[in-house]
Amino acid sequence: MLTGNAQVLLYEGFDYAVGDSLPMHGWTGINNGDQVFVTNGSLSYTGFAPSVGNKISFDGFGRDFQKTFSSQAAGTVYISFIFQVTDASLLDTVSYFTGVGATSATFGSTVWIRKSGTGFKLGLNARSTVAYNSWNNTVYDFNTPILLVVSYQIVSGTTNDIAKMWINPSASSYCAATEPTPTITITNGGTDLTAIDRIFVRQAATNSTPFVDMDEIRVGLTWADVVVGVAGNVFQNEEICLVTVDTASTKNLIIWEKPIDIAIASFKIYREIASVYTYIASIPYSAMSVFTDTTIGVNPNTTAYKYKISVVDACSGNESDLSSEHRTIHVAISPASPCGYNLHWNDYVGFPVTQYLIYRDSSNTGWLKKDSVSFGNVDWTDFICYLPNDTIAYLVEAVNPAGCNSAKAVSHNSTRSNVQRNYGVLNVAQPSGNDLNLKISPNPANTKIYIESENDFKDALITVYDIHSQILLQIPLQKKITVLDISKLAKGVYIVKVVSEKGIAVKKLIKE
């Protein structure tokens, strides 16, 4: 737990007896009127450092109370606190109830409230003149704790100091080294403060100060000093969304989704090495949630790889347990008989896979989905015989049914294997005997071709393919001479394949 021991200029948790007044505990009263008393119970905010002790409650007209800290004449002073408004029924004007000060009557970064419908709005002023107020448009509910952070930056020069306000900042910013985007920013239009040495609570008037509960005040010089989360309460539910191979088929990508309201400093990536998950990289929370494994020797074309991820807590530096594992898809190919290729791959591990999609690229014309098989089936054969100069490539894809987003509008919905490429010259079936003693003439041809054979074949079949491996013609092989009408084929290059009980022959045909 981070409380008064954090590196802050002032911490006030009101860990005092109920009924105590503020002057009993180091606060100085200004003006006359009602006291501010310690009341029972504390205020808390989800994910923020746990509250201690009790709280204070005040309203309407009364004394102002101030508590000092070491004077700061340069840089930025931050204050944070939890508060709630319990009633604003008497308000008919606006005023401020807290801020920082340079003297008992010189204030900066003042926090303002005004009634709005069934709730209230919050405003900020670099100093305390109502004309310079800037209001947030959100209407907040009564009896609902709000985590508020304000800062005052002393800037060299005149009438240029900067005040900022954050209303309910995201837990992902807790303990962060840099402040997030503020809700309100104001550049002072009046006289700047020369130094800051106190925080105050103010009871202006019954028609301008609502009923307020206030707790857990922190003053510091950095965002991390005053915006602290629950130390040691490390987020344990981070998971990899998917792992995949990049489009160049040279690197593995690990993709996850970042939690929004969690105090995370970084993500750590682990890869299985010799059956042990070994740390390989850290990615800051602010970066895109994609990691490219550029480790020398890691090659998705040789094997599949397993990965896990963890988170590092921003407030404590503690690391979570490792996530579930994800394993890439590695596909390998081997020659099929008598033609084509056999594909074999490993099942993807990490999300539920219903089917694998099989893609083929012929002669670098682009990926086309050729087939799909159910999960658990890790083999597929392409029996097509390709041209000798054709380049054939394959990959296998599995779609993540939930999809995932690595932030900055980059979506990843599927994992892909490596790409396996072979050249058509290795893919044309070797003829049995002397090309089955077949001869095609004329070649090139225009309207018809004659397929002559010196042998008699039983149940032999002639098939004509285009360069995309689509079957265009198919007829039985006749004895001695078969006439094949090609008049309806477009001009181009085709493959003629003859399959018989005595073997297979593949010939190239040119249509003029």
C-alpha positions in Angstrom: 0.0 0.0 0.0 1.3 3.5 -0.9 0.2 6.1 1.6 2.1 8.6 3.6 5.4 6.8 2.9 5.3 7.8 -0.8 7.6 10.6 -1.9 5.1 13.4 -1.4 5.3 16.8 0.1 2.2 16.2 2.1 -0.1 13.3 2.8 -3.4 13.7 4.8 -5.5 10.6 5.4 -7.4 12.1 8.3 -6.5 9.1 10.5 -7.9 10.9 13.5 -10.7 10.4 16.0 -14.2 11.2 14.8 -15.1 14.7 16.0 -11.6 16.1 16.0 -11.2 19.5 14.4 -8.5 20.3 11.9 -6.5 22.7 14.1 -5.8 19.7 16.4 -3.8 18.1 13.6 -1.6 20.8 12.0 -4.2 22.8 10.1 -4.4 26.6 10.5 -7.8 28.3 10.6 -8.4 31.4 8.6 -11.4 33.8 9.2 -14.3 33.1 11.5 -17.2 30.6 11.4 -17.9 26.9 11.6 -15.2 24.3 12.2 -14.4 21.4 9.9 -14.5 18.1 11.7 -13.3 14.6 11.2 -16.3 12.4 10.4 -16.7 8.6 10.4 -15.6 6.5 7.6 -13.2 7.0 4.6 -13.6 7.6 0.9 -12.2 5.1 -1.6 -11.8 4.9 -5.4 -11.5 1.7 -7.3 -7.9 0.7 -8.0 -6.5 3.7 -6.1 -4.3 3.2 -3.0 -6.5 2.1 0.0 -7.7 4.8 2.2 -6.9 5.0 5.9 -8.6 6.5 8.9 -11.6 8.7 8.4 -12.6 11.8 6.3 -13.6 15.4 6.8 -17.0 17.0 6.1 -17.8 20.6 5.5 -20.4 22.9 3.9 -21.7 26.5 3.7 -20.2 29.4 5.5 -17.3 29.0 8.0 -13.6 29.0 8.5 -11.1 28.1 5.9 -8.3 25.7 6.9 -4.8 25.5 5.4 -1.9 23.1 5.9 1.6 24.0 4.7 4.4 22.0 3.1 7.9 23.0 1.9 7.7 26.0 -0.4 8.1 25.4 -4.1 9.2 28.4 -6.3 9.7 26.5 -9.5 8.4 23.5 -11.5 5.0 21.8 -11.0 3.1 21.0 -7.8 0.4 18.2 -8.0 -2.4 17.6 -5.6 -4.8 14.7 -5.5 -7.7 13.8 -3.3 -11.0 11.9 -3.2 -14.2 13.8 -2.6 -17.9 13.5 -2.9 -20.7 16.1 -2.9 -23.6 15.0 -0.7 -25.9 17.9 -1.2 -26.0 21.1 -3.3 -29.7 22.1 -2.8 -28.8 25.5 -1.4 -26.5 26.6 -4.2 -27.5 29.5 -6.4 -24.0 30.7 -7.4 -20.5 29.3 -7.9 -17.4 29.2 -5.8 -14.2 27.2 -5.1 -13.7 24.8 -2.2 -10.0 23.8 -2.4 -6.7 24.5 -4.2 -3.1 25.5 -3.5 -1.8 28.7 -2.1 1.2 31.1 -1.8 -0.2 32.9 1.2 -3.3 32.7 3.4 -5.2 34.7 0.8 -3.3 34.1 -2.5 -4.5 30.9 -4.3 -4.0 28.9 -7.4 -5.5 25.9 -9.3 -8.8 26.4 -7.5 -11.5 23.8 -7.8 -15.0 25.1 -8.5 -18.5 23.6 -8.2 -21.8 24.6 -9.6 -25.2 22.9 -9.5 -26.5 21.4 -12.7 -29.8 19.6 -12.9 -29.8 16.6 -10.6 -26.0 16.8 -10.2 -23.1 19.2 -10.4 -20.3 20.2 -12.6 -16.6 20.9 -11.9 -14.4 23.8 -13.0 -10.9 25.0 -12.7 -9.3 28.4 -12.4 -5.6 29.2 -12.5 -6.1 31.7 -9.7 -9.4 32.6 -8.1 -11.2 35.1 -10.3 -14.5 33.8 -11.5 -14.1 35.3 -15.0 -11.3 33.0 -15.7 -13.1 29.7 -14.9 -13.1 26.8 -17.3 -15.8 24.2 -16.8 -16.0 20.5 -17.7 -19.4 19.7 -19.2 -19.9 16.3 -17.5 -22.6 16.3 -14.8 -21.6 14.3 -11.8 -23.8 12.5 -9.3 -24.2 13.2 -5.6 -22.8 10.7 -3.1 -20.4 9.3 -5.6 -16.6 9.4 -4.8 -14.5 11.3 -7.4 -10.7 11.1 -7.8 -9.5 14.6 -8.6 -6.0 15.7 -9.5 -4.9 19.3 -10.1 -1.6 20.9 -10.8 0.0 24.3 -10.8 3.1 24.9 -13.0 5.3 27.9 -12.3 6.5 29.1 -15.7 9.3 31.7 -16.2 7.8 35.0 -17.1 4.5 36.7 -16.2 0.8 35.8 -16.6 1.7 32.4 -18.1 1.6 29.9 -15.3 -0.4 26.7 -16.2 -3.1 25.0 -14.2 -4.5 21.5 -15.0 -7.3 19.3 -13.8 -7.8 15.5 -14.2 -11.2 14.1 -13.2 -11.3 10.3 -12.5 -8.0 9.6 -14.4 -7.7 6.1 -15.8 -6.1 3.5 -13.6 -3.6 2.9 -16.4 -2.0 6.2 -15.4 -1.5 5.3 -11.8 2.1 5.6 -10.8 3.0 6.6 -14.3 6.2 8.6 -15.0 4.4 11.1 -17.1 1.0 12.7 -16.7 -1.9 11.8 -19.0 -3.9 14.2 -21.1 -5.7 16.6 -18.6 -9.5 17.1 -18.5 -9.0 20.9 -18.3 -5.9 23.1 -19.0 -5.7 26.8 -18.3 -3.0 29.4 -18.9 -3.1 32.0 -16.2 -4.4 35.4 -17.4 -3.7 37.2 -14.2 -0.8 37.6 -11.7 1.2 34.4 -11.4 2.1 32.9 -8.0 5.7 33.3 -7.0 5.7 30.1 -4.8 3.4 27.4 -3.5 3.5 26.2 0.1 0.0 25.1 1.2 -3.2 23.4 0.4 -6.6 24.7 1.7 -10.2 23.8 2.2 -12.7 26.6 2.0 -16.2 27.2 3.2 -17.3 30.3 1.2 -21.1 30.7 1.8 -24.2 28.7 2.3 -25.3 29.5 -1.3 -22.0 28.6 -2.9 -20.3 25.8 -1.0 -22.1 22.4 -1.1 -21.9 19.7 1.5 -18.6 18.0 0.8 -16.7 15.0 2.1 -13.0 15.0 1.4 -10.2 12.4 2.0 -6.8 11.1 1.0 -5.0 14.4 0.1 -1.6 14.1 -1.5 0.8 16.8 -2.6 3.9 16.0 -4.7 6.2 17.2 -7.4 5.4 14.4 -9.9 2.2 12.7 -11.2 3.5 9.4 -9.7 3.8 11.0 -6.2 0.1 11.7 -5.9 -1.6 9.2 -8.3 -0.9 5.9 -6.8 -2.5 2.5 -7.2 -2.7 -0.6 -5.0 0.9 -1.8 -4.7 1.3 -5.5 -5.1 -2.2 -6.0 -6.5 -0.8 -7.1 -9.9 -3.2 -7.6 -12.8 -3.3 -11.4 -13.4 -5.6 -11.7 -16.3 -3.5 -10.6 -19.3 -3.5 -13.0 -22.2 -2.0 -13.2 -25.6 -4.6 -12.6 -28.3 -2.7 -14.5 -31.0 0.7 -15.3 -32.4 1.3 -15.3 -36.2 3.9 -15.2 -38.9 4.6 -11.9 -40.7 3.8 -11.5 -44.4 7.4 -12.0 -45.4 7.4 -15.4 -43.6 10.6 -14.4 -41.7 9.4 -13.4 -38.2 6.8 -14.2 -35.5 4.4 -11.6 -34.3 2.9 -11.7 -30.8 -0.3 -9.7 -30.4 -2.3 -8.8 -27.2 -4.9 -6.3 -26.1 -4.0 -3.7 -23.5 -6.3 -3.4 -20.5 -7.6 0.2 -20.3 -8.0 0.9 -16.5 -5.1 -1.1 -15.1 -1.9 0.4 -13.7 0.6 -1.5 -16.0 4.1 -0.3 -16.7 5.1 -2.8 -19.3 4.5 -6.2 -20.8 7.2 -9.0 -20.8 7.4 -11.5 -23.6 8.6 -15.1 -23.1 9.4 -17.8 -25.6 9.9 -21.5 -24.9 13.6 -22.4 -25.2 14.6 -25.9 -24.4 11.3 -26.6 -22.7 11.6 -23.6 -20.4 9.8 -20.2 -21.0 12.6 -17.6 -21.2 12.2 -13.8 -21.0 13.1 -12.2 -24.4 11.7 -8.6 -24.4 9.8 -5.9 -22.5 7.2 -3.6 -24.3 6.1 -0.3 -22.5 2.4 0.1 -21.9 2.4 3.2 -24.1 3.7 1.2 -27.2 1.5 -0.7 -29.6 0.7 -4.2 -28.3 2.5 -6.1 -31.0 6.0 -7.6 -30.6 8.1 -8.8 -33.5 10.5 -11.6 -32.5 13.7 -10.6 -34.3 15.9 -13.0 -32.3 18.7 -14.4 -34.4 18.0 -18.0 -35.2 14.3 -17.8 -34.8 12.9 -18.8 -38.2 9.2 -19.6 -38.6 10.0 -21.6 -41.8 11.8 -24.3 -39.7 9.5 -25.0 -36.8 6.6 -23.7 -34.6 7.2 -21.5 -31.6 5.5 -21.1 -28.2 5.1 -17.8 -26.4 3.7 -16.4 -23.1 3.2 -12.9 -21.7 3.2 -11.2 -18.3 2.5 -7.7 -17.0 4.6 -5.5 -14.7 2.7 -3.4 -12.2 3.3 0.3 -12.5 3.1 1.0 -8.8 5.0 -1.9 -7.2 7.2 -3.2 -10.1 5.9 -6.7 -9.4 5.3 -9.1 -12.2 2.2 -11.1 -12.8 2.1 -14.9 -13.5 2.7 -15.9 -17.0 -0.3 -16.2 -19.4 -1.5 -19.2 -21.2 0.7 -20.3 -24.1 0.2 -19.7 -27.8 1.9 -21.7 -30.5 2.4 -20.6 -34.1 1.4 -22.7 -37.1 4.3 -24.3 -39.0 3.5 -25.8 -42.4 5.8 -28.2 -44.3 5.3 -29.6 -47.8 6.5 -32.7 -49.6 5.9 -34.0 -53.2 2.7 -35.9 -53.7 2.4 -38.9 -55.9 2.0 -38.7 -58.8 1.6 -34.9 -58.8 1.2 -32.0 -56.5 2.2 -31.5 -52.9 1.4 -32.8 -49.5 0.9 -30.2 -46.8 1.3 -30.9 -43.1 1.1 -28.5 -40.1 0.7 -28.4 -36.4 -2.5 -27.5 -34.6 -2.6 -23.9 -33.3 -2.6 -23.5 -29.5 -4.1 -20.5 -27.8 -7.6 -19.9 -28.9 -10.5 -22.2 -30.1 -9.9 -23.2 -33.8 -12.9 -24.5 -35.7 -11.2 -24.9 -39.1 -8.0 -24.2 -41.0 -8.1 -22.3 -44.3 -5.6 -23.4 -47.0 -4.3 -20.8 -49.4 -2.3 -21.2 -52.5 -0.4 -18.7 -54.7 0.4 -19.8 -58.2 3.1 -17.8 -60.2 2.8 -14.9 -57.7 -0.7 -14.0 -58.8 -2.0 -13.7 -55.3 -3.4 -15.8 -52.5 -6.6 -17.8 -53.2 -8.4 -19.9 -50.7 -8.4 -23.5 -52.0 -10.0 -25.5 -49.2 -10.7 -25.7 -45.5 -10.4 -28.6 -43.0 -11.7 -28.9 -39.5 -9.6 -28.5 -36.4 -7.5 -31.6 -35.7 -7.0 -32.3 -39.4 -3.4 -31.2 -40.2 -2.9 -32.8 -43.6 -4.0 -31.7 -47.1 -2.9 -32.8 -50.6 -2.9 -30.7 -53.7 -2.9 -33.2 -56.6 -2.6 -30.6 -59.4 0.4 -30.9 -61.8 1.9 -27.5 -62.4 3.8 -26.0 -65.3 7.6 -26.5 -65.1 8.2 -22.8 -64.6 5.3 -22.2 -62.1 6.1 -21.0 -58.6 3.7 -22.6 -56.1 3.3 -21.3 -52.5 1.0 -22.4 -49.6 0.0 -21.1 -46.2 -2.5 -22.2 -43.6 -4.7 -19.8 -41.6 -6.8 -20.0 -38.5 -9.3 -17.3 -37.6 -9.6 -16.1 -34.1 -13.4 -16.0 -33.5 -13.1 -13.1 -31.0 -10.6 -11.1 -33.0 -8.2 -8.7 -31.3 -6.9 -5.2 -31.5 -3.4 -4.2 -30.8 -4.4 -0.5 -30.2 -4.1 2.4 -32.5 -6.8 0.9 -34.7 -4.7 -2.1 -35.9 -6.9 -5.2 -35.9 -5.7 -8.8 -36.2 -8.3 -11.4 -36.7 -6.4 -14.5 -37.7 -3.1 -16.3 -37.4 -1.2 -17.5 -40.4 1.5 -20.1 -40.8 4.8 -19.6 -42.5 4.8 -19.6 -46.4 6.2 -22.7 -48.1 7.3 -22.3 -51.7 8.3 -24.9 -54.3 9.0 -24.5 -58.0 6.8 -26.1 -60.6 9.8 -27.8 -62.3 10.0 -30.0 -59.2 6.2 -30.6 -59.3 5.6 -32.1 -62.7 5.2 -35.8 -62.3 8.0 -37.9 -63.8 6.6 -40.0 -66.6 6.4 -43.7 -66.4 8.6 -45.3 -69.1 9.0 -43.2 -72.2 6.2 -40.7 -71.5 3.8 -43.7 -72.0 4.9 -43.4 -75.6 2.4 -40.6 -76.2 2.7 -37.9 -78.8 0.5 -34.7 -79.2 0.2 -33.1 -82.5 0.0 -30.5 -83.8 1.5 -28.5 -80.9 0.9 -25.5 -81.1 -2.6 -26.1 -82.2 -5.8 -24.1 -83.0 -8.9 -26.3 -83.2 -8.0 -29.9 -82.4 -5.1 -32.1 -81.3 -4.4 -35.8 -81.9 -3.0 -37.8 -79.0 -1.3 -40.9 -80.4 -0.1 -43.9 -78.4 1.7 -47.0 -79.3 0.2 -48.9 -76.4 -3.3 -50.0 -75.5 -4.5 -48.6 -72.2 -7.4 -49.7 -70.0 -9.5 -46.9 -68.4 -7.0 -44.2 -69.2 -8.1 -40.6 -68.8 -7.0 -37.4 -70.5 -7.4 -34.1 -68.5 -6.6 -30.6 -69.7 -5.7 -27.9 -67.0 -5.2 -24.2 -67.3 -2.3 -22.5 -65.6 -4.4 -22.0 -62.5 -4.9 -25.8 -62.2 -8.6 -25.6 -63.1 -9.9 -28.7 -65.1 -11.2 -27.6 -68.5 -11.6 -30.8 -70.5 -11.7 -34.5 -69.6 -12.2 -37.5 -71.9 -11.2 -41.2 -72.0 -8.1 -42.1 -73.9 -9.0 -44.1 -77.0 -6.9 -46.8 -78.6 -4.0 -45.6 -80.8 -5.4 -42.1 -81.6 -7.7 -39.8 -79.6 -9.0 -36.6 -81.1 -9.5 -33.7 -78.6 -11.4 -30.6 -79.6 -9.7 -27.5 -78.1 -11.6 -24.9 -80.3 -13.3 -23.4 -77.3 -10.1 -22.9 -75.3 -8.6 -19.4 -75.2 -5.2 -18.8 -76.5 -2.5 -19.7 -74.0 -0.6 -22.5 -72.3 -2.3 -25.6 -71.0 -1.3 -28.9 -69.3 -2.4 -32.2 -70.7 -2.3 -35.1 -68.2 -2.9 -38.7 -69.1 -3.4 -41.2 -66.2 -3.5 -44.9 -66.9 -2.8 -48.2 -65.2 0.6 -48.1 -66.7 1.6 -44.7 -65.4 1.1 -41.0 -65.9 2.3 -38.6 -68.6 2.2 -34.8 -68.5 2.6 -32.6 -71.6 2.5 -28.9 -72.3 0.0 -27.7 -74.9 0.0 -24.3 -76.6 -3.3 -23.0 -78.0 -2.9 -20.4 -80.8 
